[in-house]
XYZ file of C-alpha atoms in Angstrom:
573
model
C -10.382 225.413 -63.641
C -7.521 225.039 -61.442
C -6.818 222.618 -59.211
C -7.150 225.113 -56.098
C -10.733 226.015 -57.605
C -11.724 222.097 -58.107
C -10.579 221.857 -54.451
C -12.570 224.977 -52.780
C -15.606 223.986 -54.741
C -15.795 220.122 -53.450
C -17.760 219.705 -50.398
C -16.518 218.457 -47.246
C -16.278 214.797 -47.019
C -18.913 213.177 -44.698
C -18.160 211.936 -41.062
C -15.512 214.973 -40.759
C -16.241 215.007 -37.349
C -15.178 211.669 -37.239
C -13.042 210.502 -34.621
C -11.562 206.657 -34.049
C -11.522 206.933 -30.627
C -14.770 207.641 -29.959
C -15.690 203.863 -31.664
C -15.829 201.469 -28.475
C -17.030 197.930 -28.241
C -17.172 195.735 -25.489
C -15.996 192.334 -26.990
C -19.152 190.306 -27.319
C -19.774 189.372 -30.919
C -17.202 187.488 -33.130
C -15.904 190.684 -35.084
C -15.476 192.849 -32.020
C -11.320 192.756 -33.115
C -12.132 194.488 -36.511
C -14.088 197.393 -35.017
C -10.754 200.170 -34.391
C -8.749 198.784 -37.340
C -12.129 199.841 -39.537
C -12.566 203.094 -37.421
C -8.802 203.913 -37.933
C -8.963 202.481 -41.706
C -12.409 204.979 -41.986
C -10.713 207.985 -40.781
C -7.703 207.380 -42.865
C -9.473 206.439 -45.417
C -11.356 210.026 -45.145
C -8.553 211.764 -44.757
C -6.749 210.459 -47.848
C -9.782 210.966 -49.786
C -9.682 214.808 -48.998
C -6.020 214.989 -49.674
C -6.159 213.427 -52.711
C -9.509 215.638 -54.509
C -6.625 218.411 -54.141
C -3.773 217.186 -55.539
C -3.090 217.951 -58.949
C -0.881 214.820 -59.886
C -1.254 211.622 -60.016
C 0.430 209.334 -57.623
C 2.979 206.094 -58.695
C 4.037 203.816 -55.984
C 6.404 201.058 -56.162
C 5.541 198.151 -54.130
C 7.511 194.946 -53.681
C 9.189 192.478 -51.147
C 12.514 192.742 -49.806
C 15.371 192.256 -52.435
C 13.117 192.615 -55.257
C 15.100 195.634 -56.180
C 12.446 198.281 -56.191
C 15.112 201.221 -55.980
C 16.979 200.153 -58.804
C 13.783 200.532 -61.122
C 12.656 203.372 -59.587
C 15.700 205.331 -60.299
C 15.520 203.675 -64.044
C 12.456 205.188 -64.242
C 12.915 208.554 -62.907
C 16.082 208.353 -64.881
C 18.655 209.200 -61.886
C 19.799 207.396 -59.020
C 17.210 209.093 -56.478
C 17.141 205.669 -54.312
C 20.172 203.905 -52.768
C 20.336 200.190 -53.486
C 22.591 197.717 -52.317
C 22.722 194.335 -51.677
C 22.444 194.874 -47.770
C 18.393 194.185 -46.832
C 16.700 196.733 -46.277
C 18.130 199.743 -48.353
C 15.009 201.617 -48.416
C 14.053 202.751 -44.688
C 11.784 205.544 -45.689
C 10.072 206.374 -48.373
C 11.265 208.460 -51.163
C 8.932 210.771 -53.356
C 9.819 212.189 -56.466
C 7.208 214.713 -57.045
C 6.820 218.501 -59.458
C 7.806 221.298 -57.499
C 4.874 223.594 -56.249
C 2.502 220.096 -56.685
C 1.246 220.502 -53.010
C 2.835 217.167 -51.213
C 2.655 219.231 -47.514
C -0.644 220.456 -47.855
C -3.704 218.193 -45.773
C -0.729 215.220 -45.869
C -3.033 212.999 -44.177
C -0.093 210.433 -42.378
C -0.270 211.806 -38.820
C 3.154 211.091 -37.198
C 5.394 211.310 -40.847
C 7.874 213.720 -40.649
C 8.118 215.771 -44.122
C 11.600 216.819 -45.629
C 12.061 218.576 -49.329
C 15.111 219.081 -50.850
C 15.268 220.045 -54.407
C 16.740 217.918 -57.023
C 17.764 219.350 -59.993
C 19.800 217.786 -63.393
C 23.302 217.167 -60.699
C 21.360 216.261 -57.451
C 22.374 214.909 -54.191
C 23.356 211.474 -53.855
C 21.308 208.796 -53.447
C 18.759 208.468 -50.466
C 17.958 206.025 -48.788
C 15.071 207.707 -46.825
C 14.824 207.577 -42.854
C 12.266 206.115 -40.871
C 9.171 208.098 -39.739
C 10.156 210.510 -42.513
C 8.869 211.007 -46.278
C 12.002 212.553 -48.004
C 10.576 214.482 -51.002
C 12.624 215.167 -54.005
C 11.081 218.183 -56.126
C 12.170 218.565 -59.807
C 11.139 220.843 -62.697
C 10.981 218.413 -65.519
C 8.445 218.765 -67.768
C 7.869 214.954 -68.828
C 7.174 214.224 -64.814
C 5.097 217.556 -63.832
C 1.964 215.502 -63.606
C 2.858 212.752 -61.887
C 4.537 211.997 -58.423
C 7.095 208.670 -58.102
C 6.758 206.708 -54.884
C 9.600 204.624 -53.727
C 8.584 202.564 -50.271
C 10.114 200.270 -47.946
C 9.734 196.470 -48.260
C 6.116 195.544 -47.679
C 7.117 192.178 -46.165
C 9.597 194.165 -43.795
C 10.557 192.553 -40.197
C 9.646 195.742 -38.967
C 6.164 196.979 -38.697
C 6.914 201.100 -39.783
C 8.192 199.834 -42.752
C 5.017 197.773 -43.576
C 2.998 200.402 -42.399
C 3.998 202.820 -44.827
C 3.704 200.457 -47.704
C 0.103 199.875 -46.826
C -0.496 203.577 -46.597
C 1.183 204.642 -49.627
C -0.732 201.779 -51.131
C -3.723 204.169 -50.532
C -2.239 206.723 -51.536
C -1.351 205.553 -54.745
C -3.358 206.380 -58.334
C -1.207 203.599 -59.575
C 1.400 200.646 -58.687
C 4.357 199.437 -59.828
C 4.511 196.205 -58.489
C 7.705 194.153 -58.143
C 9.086 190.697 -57.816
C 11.464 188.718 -58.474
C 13.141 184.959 -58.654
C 13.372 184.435 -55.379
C 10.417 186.532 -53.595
C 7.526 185.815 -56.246
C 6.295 182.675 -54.371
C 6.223 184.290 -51.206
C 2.909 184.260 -49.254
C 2.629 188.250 -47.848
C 3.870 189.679 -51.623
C 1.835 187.039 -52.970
C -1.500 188.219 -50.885
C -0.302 191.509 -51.306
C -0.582 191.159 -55.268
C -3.752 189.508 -55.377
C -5.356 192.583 -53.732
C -3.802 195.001 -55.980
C -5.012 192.638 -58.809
C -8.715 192.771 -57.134
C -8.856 196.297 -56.870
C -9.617 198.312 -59.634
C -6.485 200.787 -60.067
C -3.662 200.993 -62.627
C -1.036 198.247 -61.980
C 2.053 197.057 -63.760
C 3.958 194.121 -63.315
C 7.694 193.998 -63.128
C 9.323 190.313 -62.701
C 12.840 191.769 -61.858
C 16.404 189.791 -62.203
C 14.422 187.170 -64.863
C 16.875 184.633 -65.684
C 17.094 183.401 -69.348
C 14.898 181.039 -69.442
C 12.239 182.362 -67.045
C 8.564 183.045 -69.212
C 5.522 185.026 -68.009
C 3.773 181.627 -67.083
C 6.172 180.611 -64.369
C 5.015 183.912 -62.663
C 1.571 183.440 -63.447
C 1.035 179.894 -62.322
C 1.714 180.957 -58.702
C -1.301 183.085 -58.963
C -3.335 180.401 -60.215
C -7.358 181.244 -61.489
C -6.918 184.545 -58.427
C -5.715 186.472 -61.727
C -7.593 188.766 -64.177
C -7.153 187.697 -67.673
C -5.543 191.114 -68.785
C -2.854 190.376 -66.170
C -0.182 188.791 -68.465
C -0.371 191.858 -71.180
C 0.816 194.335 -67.586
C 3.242 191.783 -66.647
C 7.509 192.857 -68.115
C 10.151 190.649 -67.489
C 13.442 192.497 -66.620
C 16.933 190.416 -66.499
C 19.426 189.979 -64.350
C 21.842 193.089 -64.651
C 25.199 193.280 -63.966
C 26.678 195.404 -61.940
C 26.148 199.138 -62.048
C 22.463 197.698 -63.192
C 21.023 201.914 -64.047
C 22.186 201.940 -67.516
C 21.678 198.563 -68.224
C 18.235 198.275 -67.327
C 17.352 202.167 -68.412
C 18.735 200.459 -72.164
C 16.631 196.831 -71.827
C 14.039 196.459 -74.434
C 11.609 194.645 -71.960
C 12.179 197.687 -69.436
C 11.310 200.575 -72.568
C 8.061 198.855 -73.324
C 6.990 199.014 -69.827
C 7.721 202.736 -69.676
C 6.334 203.494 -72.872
C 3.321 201.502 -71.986
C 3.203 203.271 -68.641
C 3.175 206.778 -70.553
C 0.582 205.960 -72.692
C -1.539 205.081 -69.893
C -0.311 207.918 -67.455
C -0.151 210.029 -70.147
C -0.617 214.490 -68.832
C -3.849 214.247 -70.775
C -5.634 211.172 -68.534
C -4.945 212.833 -65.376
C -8.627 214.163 -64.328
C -10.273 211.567 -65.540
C -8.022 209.501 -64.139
C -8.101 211.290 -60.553
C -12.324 211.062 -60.814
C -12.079 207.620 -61.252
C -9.734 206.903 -58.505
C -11.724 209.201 -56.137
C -14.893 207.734 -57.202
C -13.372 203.874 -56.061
C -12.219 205.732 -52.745
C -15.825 206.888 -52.441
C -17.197 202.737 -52.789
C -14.266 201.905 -50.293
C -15.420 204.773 -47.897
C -18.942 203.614 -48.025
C -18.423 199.939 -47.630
C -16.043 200.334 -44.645
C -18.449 202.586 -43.140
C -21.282 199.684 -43.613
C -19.418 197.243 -42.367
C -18.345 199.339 -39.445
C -21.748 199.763 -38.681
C -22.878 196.126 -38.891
C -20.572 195.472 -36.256
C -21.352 198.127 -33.960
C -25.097 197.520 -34.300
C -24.234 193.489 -33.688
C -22.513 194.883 -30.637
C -25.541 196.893 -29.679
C -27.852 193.931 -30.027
C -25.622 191.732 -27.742
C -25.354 194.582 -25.071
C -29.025 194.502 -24.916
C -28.939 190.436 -24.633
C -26.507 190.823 -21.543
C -28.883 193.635 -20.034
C -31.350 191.303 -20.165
C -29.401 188.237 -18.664
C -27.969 190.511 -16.083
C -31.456 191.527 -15.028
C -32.378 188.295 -15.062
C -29.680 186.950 -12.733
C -30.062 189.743 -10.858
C -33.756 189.085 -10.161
C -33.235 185.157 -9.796
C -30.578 185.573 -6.874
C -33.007 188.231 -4.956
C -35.875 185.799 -5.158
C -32.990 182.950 -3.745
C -31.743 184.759 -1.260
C -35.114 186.058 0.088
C -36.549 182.641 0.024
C -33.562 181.816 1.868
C -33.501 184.075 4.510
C -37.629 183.328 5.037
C -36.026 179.524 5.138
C -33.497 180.666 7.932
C -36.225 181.994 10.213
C -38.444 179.857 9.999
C -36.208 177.042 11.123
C -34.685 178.752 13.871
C -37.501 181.034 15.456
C -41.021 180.408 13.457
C -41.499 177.788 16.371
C -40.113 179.991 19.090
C -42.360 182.901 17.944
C -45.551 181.306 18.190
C -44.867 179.692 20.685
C -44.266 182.675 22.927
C -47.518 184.493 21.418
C -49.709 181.815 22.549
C -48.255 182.030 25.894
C -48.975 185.939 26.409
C -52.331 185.356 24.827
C -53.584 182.801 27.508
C -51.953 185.151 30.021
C -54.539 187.900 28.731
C -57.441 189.195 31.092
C -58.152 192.513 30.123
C -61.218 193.271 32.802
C -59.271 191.427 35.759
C -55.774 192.784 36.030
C -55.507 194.931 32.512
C -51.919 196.494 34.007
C -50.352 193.168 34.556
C -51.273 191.773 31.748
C -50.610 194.373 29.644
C -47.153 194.495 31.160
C -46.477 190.694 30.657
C -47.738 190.703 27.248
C -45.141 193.111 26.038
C -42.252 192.556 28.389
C -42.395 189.114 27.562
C -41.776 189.189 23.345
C -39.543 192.358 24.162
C -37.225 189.834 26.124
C -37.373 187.773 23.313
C -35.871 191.127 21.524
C -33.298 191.757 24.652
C -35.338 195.064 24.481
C -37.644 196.865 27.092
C -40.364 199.120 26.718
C -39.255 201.765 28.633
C -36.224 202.577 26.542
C -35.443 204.990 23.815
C -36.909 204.308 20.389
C -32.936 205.170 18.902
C -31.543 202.646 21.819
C -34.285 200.174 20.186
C -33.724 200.920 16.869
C -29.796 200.484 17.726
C -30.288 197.263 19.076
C -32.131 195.616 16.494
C -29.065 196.853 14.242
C -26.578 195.305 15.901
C -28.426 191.775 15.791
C -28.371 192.145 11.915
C -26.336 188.717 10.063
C -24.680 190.354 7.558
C -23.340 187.327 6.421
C -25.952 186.213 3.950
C -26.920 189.057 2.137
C -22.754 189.059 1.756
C -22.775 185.350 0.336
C -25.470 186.267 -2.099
C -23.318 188.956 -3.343
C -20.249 186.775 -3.691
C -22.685 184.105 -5.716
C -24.049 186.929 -7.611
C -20.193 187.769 -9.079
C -19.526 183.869 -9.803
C -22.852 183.672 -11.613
C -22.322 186.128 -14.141
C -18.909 185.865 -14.309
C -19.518 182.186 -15.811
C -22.494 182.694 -17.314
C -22.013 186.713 -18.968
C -18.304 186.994 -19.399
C -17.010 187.313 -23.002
C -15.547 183.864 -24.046
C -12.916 185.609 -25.680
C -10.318 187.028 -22.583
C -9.010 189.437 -25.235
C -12.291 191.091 -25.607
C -12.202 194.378 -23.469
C -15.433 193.897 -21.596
C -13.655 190.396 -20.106
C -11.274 192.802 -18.620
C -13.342 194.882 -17.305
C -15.667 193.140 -15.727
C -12.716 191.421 -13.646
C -10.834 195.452 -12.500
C -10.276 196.061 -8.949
C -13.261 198.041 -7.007
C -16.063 196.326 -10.221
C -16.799 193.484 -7.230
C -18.062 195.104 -4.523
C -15.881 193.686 -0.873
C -17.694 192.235 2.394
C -16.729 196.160 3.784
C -18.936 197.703 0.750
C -21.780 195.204 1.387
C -21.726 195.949 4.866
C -21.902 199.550 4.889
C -24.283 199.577 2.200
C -26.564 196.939 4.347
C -26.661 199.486 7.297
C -26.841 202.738 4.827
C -30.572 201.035 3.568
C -31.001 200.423 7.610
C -31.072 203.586 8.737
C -33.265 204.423 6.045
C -35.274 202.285 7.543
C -35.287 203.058 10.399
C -36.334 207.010 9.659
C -39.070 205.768 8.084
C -40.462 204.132 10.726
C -39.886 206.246 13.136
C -41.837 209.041 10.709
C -44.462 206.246 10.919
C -44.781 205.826 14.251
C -44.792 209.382 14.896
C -48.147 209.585 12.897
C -49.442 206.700 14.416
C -49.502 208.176 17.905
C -50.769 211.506 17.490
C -53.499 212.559 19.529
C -52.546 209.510 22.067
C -53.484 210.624 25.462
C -50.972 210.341 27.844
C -53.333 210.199 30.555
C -54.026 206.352 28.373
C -52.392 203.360 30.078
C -53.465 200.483 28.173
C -54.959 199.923 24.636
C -53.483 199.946 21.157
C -53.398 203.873 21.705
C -50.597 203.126 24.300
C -47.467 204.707 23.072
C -45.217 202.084 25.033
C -47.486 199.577 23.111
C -47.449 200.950 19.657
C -43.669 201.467 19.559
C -43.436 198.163 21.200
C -45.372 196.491 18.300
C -43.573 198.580 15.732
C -40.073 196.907 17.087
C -41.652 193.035 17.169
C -42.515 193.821 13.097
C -38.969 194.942 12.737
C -36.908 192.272 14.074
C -39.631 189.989 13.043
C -38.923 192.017 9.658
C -34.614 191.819 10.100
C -34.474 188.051 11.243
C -36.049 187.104 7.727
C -39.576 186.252 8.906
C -41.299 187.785 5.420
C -43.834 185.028 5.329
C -45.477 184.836 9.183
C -45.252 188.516 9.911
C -49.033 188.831 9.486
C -49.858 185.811 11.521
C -47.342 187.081 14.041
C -48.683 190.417 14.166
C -52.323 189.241 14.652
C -51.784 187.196 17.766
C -49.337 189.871 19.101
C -52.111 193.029 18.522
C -55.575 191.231 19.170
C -55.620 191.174 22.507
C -55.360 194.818 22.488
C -58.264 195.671 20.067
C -61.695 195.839 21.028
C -64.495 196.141 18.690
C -64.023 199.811 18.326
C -63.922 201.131 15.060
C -61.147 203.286 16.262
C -59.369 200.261 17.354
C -59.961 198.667 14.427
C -58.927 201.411 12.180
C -55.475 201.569 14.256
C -54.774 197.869 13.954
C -55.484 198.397 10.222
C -52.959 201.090 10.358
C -50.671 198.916 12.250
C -50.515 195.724 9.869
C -50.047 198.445 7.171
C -47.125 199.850 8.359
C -45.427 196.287 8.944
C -46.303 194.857 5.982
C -44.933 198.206 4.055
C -41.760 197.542 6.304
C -41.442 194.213 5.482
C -41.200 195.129 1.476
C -38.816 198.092 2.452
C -36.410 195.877 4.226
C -36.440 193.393 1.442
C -35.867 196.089 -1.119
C -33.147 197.422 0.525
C -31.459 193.865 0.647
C -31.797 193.339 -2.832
C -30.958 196.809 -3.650
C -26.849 195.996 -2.680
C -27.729 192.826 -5.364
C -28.703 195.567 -7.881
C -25.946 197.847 -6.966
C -23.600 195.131 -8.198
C -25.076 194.606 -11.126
C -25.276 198.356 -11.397
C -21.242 197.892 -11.410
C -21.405 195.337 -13.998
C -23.638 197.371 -16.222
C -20.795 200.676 -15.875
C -18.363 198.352 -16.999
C -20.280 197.262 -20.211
C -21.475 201.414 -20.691
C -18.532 202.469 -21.008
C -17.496 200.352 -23.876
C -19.956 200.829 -26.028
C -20.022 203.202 -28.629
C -21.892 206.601 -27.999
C -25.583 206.268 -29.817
C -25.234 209.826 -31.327
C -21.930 207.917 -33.185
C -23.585 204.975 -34.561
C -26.626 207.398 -35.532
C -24.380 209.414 -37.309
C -22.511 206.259 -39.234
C -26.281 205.158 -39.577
C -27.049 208.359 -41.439
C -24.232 209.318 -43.278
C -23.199 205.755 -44.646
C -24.744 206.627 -47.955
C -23.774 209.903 -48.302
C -23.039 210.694 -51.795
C -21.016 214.147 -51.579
C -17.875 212.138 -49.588
């Protein structure tokens, strides 16, 4: 079977609909910074995977610090000088592929961004390259000893500049097998030594070349730096190669050292270990796959969990400063017009007398709490309702808000100021302004105010208005309906039913009627009363409505995390 029929008969790998940037998290666990390198790593990871099941040779990368001289043993290998070298740092800018011709390097490349340029290099080629940044320069020969495998020459892994290190960590993945080299004065240092351990850890093909050896250098000095972190197998991959002279191609393509690595490294390579090489390789990209894709997971879900943990505080804060600030504004009243109030009650009470003078004292008993009000009877319901509105504090129900904000910004914002829900929390127009507050106040008040004018409307149907005096009085039932309001607005929650019984009973007699309307009456209030309140604490919930948004839109989708959830174990990647 060919290579094209392996590849059309392979399934699709899982998550294909995968997309980094639909992986958000808000910032509140630990590992909320390794959540889009693993979703990028995933993706890649996929990508490479799908590449690589159709690609008919195997890949060999060089790796190795700056100055280790990488391009000098890559051209001994390839056996022409495909890879300028120098003693200026870096030579190698791009990287350099020296592949069979018709092998398939364009097709699926995975490396989004890389620019791809093929020249054809044949027995008298073009000089050497020394590659170009952003670009993979691709060298295609015909020879026959090199039509299975394709020769990787990348810039310095330790390189100041981050492309360069970039494509050393993706050709890395690309690679079926590495050539890794060092030398006297880079094999100490900490990112090739880290480097090295995790090609050592991982379970491909790797050879060791300790470049420029001096005389007296042994395998141990190399060794030791890698102290127990190194398999036991690793000293029968490691060649020393000397110090050449200059011109160093034919010397080293003639060093004993250097022709026992390459004849070790065709045994190995050899045409006939290809596919089973390839399977193998694709089978460890398969374990990687799955394992980022768990741990991507993990971390999402941990972020999940915490999101619900802030719901829950934010709810809870939220409900803690509406209980506050109600009991606060009941607090308010009470000191500044509970007194007043009943005071002012008693007074029209003892002024009652019903069977003597019912029109005066009908008149004095609702002029009198309707001064208290700056109000009168006699004028529109809207005017009323208008001036009740205008005696409205905004002030505290703005102060709550403002507390509200410092509360959870203290208590609920990431302790991490990196993490992106910290951010978020703190953008312009996420606090809502003593403008917002306002308007919102007096949105919920006119609300209010339609409702109980619909109430009041029903309440006084059938009222005669031949009727003077009474509770069917609609002078007196409007009248009421305005003391329960500012009652109501002014914060006085707690006395509104005490209020409202020594402000109706001298208007109902013992008629069931009567009776039934007073009922009616203290329904009403006390349904206004828990409207009023509602609305109040409603601007508290719109700002932690605000809050919420912020932390919604940085988590990851559910359908997402489902799908990771699902698919983590597939085994037809």
């Amino acid at each position: 079977m060919t290579a094209e029929e392996t590849h059309a008969t392979l399934k699709a790998p899982r998550f294909d609909q995968f997309q980094p940037e639909s992986v958000r998290s808000p910032g509140l666990t630990k590992g909320f910074q390794e959540i889009p390198f693993l979703a990028q790593r995933l993706r890649k990871a996929l990508d490479i995977l799908r590449y690589k099941k159709g690609m008919p040779c195997l890949w060999l990368v060089f790796l190795g610090g700056t100055g280790t001289g990488k391009s000098t043993l890559f051209n001994a290998l390839c056996g022409a000088p495909l890879s300028e070298t120098g003693v200026e740092r870096p030579k190698t800018t791009g990287p350099i592929l020296y592949a069979p011709r018709g092998c398939g390097i364009e097709r699926n490349f995975p490396l989004s961004g890389v620019e791809l340029c093929n020249k054809i290099f044949e027995t008298v080629g073009p000089r050497a390259s020394s590659g170009s940044a952003g670009r993979l320069t691709i060298l295609e020969h015909s020879r026959r000893e090199f039509s299975h495998l394709a020769l990787a020459d990348t810039p310095d892994l330790d390189s100041i500049e981050m492309n360069n290190r970039q494509f050393a960590e993706d050709f890395y993945l690309l690679s079926d097998a590495v050539i890794f080299v060092t030398s006297q004065e880079k094999y100490a240092d900490e990112v090739p030594r880290q480097f090295l351990l995790r090609i050592l850890k991982d379970q491909k093909p790797y050879f060791l070349l300790f470049n420029k050896a001096e005389q007296n250098t042994t395998p141990g000095d190399f060794l030791s730096t890698l102290q127990q972190e190194a398999p036991s197998q690793a000293g029968d991959r490691l060649w020393l190669i000397p110090y050449a002279p200059a011109n160093p191609l034919p010397f080293i393509s003639q060093d004993p050292s250097f022709l026992g690595f390459k004849s070790f490294l065709e045994q190995e390579l050899a045409e006939g270990n290809v596919e089973q090489l390839r399977a193998r390789m694709n089978s460890i990209r398969k374990k990687e796959i799955e394992q980022t894709a768990r741990r991507l997971l993990d971390l999402l879900q941990e972020e999940q969990r915490e999101a619900e943990a802030w719901r829950a505080g934010l709810r809870e804060r939220c409900d803690r400063m509406g209980q506050r600030f109600i009991k606060e504004q009941e607090q308010t009243f009470s000191q500044h017009s509970r007194d007043f109030i009943q005071r002012e009650i008693r007074k029209l009470f003892s002024k009652y007398d019903v069977l003597a003078k019912p029109r005066r004292a009908i008149r004095e008993i609702l002029f009198i709490p309707l001064r208290f009000l700056g109000l009168l009877a006699e004028e529109d319901r809207r005017e009323a309702l208008l001036k009740v509105r205008q005696r409205i504090d905004l002030v505290p129900v703005q102060t709550a808000v403002a507390s509200f904000n410092g509360m959870v910004l203290q208590d609920l914002s990431p302790k991490n100021h990196q993490a992106p829900l910290f951010e978020s929390m703190r953008r312009p127009g996420v606090a809502l302004t003593a403008q917002e507050v306002g308007a919102l106040v007096l949105q919920e008040q006119e609300r209010l105010e339609h409702w109980l004018e619909n109430q009041f409307t029903v309440l006084s149907q059938g009222i005669p208005w031949t009727k003077k005096w009474g509770i069917y009085s609609t002078s007196i039932l409007w009248g009421l309906l305005i003391i329960a309001f500012e009652i109501v607005v002014g914060g006085g929650f707690s006395i509104l039913d005490a209020a409202l019984v020594s402000a109706i009973a001298p208007f109902v007699t013992k008629g069931a009627v009567e009776l039934f309307a007073y009922r009616e009456i203290q329904k009403v209030a006390r349904e206004l009363a828990k409207r009023y309140q509602d609305g109040l604490l409603s601007v508290i919930k719109e700002q932690a409505k605000r809050y919420e948004a912020c932390l919604d839109s940085l988590l990851t989708a559910k359908e997402v995390v489902e799908g990771l959830e699902k698919d983590k174990d597939d085994k037809n990647v």
